[in-house]
Coordinates of C-alpha atoms in Angstrom, one line a residue:
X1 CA 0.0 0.0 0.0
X2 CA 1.1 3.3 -1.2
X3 CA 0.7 6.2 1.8
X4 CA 1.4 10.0 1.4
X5 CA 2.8 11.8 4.3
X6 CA 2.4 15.5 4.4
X7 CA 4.9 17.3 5.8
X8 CA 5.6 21.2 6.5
X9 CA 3.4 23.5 4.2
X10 CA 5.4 25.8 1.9
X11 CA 2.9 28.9 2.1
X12 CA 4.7 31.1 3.7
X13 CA 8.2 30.6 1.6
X14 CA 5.7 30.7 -1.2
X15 CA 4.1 34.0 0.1
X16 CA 8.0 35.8 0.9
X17 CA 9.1 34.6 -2.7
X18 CA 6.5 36.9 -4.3
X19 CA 6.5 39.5 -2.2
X20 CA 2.8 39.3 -0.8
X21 CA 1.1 38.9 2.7
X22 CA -1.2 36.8 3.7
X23 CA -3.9 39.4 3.8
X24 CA -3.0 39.9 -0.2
X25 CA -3.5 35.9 -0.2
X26 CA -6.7 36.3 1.5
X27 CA -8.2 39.2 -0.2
X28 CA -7.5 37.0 -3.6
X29 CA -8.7 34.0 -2.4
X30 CA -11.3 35.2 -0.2
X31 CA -9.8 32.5 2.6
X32 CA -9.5 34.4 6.1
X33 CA -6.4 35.3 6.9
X34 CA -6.6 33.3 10.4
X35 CA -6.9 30.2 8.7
X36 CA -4.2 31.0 6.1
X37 CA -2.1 31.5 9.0
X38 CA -3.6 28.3 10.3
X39 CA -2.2 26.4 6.9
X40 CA 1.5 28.1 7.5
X41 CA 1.5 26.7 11.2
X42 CA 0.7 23.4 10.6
X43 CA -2.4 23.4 12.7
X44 CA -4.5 22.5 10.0
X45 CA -4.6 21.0 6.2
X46 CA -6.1 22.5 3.3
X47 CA -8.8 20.7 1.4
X48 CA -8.2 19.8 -2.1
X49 CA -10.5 22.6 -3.2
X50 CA -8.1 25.3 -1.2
X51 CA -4.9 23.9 -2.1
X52 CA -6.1 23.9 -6.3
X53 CA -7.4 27.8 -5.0
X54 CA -4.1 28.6 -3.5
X55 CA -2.1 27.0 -6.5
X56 CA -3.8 28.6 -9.1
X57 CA -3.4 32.3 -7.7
X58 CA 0.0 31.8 -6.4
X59 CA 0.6 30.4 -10.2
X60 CA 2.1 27.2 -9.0
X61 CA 1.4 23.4 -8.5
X62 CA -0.5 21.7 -5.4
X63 CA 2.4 19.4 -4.5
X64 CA 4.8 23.2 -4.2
X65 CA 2.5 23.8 -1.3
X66 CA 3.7 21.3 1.2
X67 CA 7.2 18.5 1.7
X68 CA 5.4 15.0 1.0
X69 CA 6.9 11.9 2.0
X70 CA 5.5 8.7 -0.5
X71 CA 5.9 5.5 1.7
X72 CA 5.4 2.0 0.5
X73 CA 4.5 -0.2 3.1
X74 CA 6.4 -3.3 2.5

């Protein structure tokens, strides 16, 4: 069985590397910023739906917003 381990998500770095705030990120996503800071501290994950969001306005892919681990249990 294949299992995917998220890791640290990349929001921030993503965020600094373009020169916006997570208030920008939230006034273009409409996501609050408390839970966009929420996603940068690890406290929660994003759905599927809010990581494509994210992905499309920061112009990148899903899998740049967090490390992944793929495991194989053997």
């Amino acid at each position: 069985m294949i299992e995917i381990q998220l890791g640290k998500c990349l929001l921030f770095d993503l965020l600094k590397k373009r020169g916006w705030t997570q208030i920008a990120l939230s006034d273009k996503t409409g996501i609050k910023k408390s839970q966009i800071s929420a996603y940068i501290h690890n406290k929660q994950f994003m759905s599927l739906k809010t990581a494509i969001l994210i992905a499309s306005v920061l112009d990148c892919h899903v899998d740049d917003l967090y490390e992944y681990q793929i495991v194989e249990d053997q």
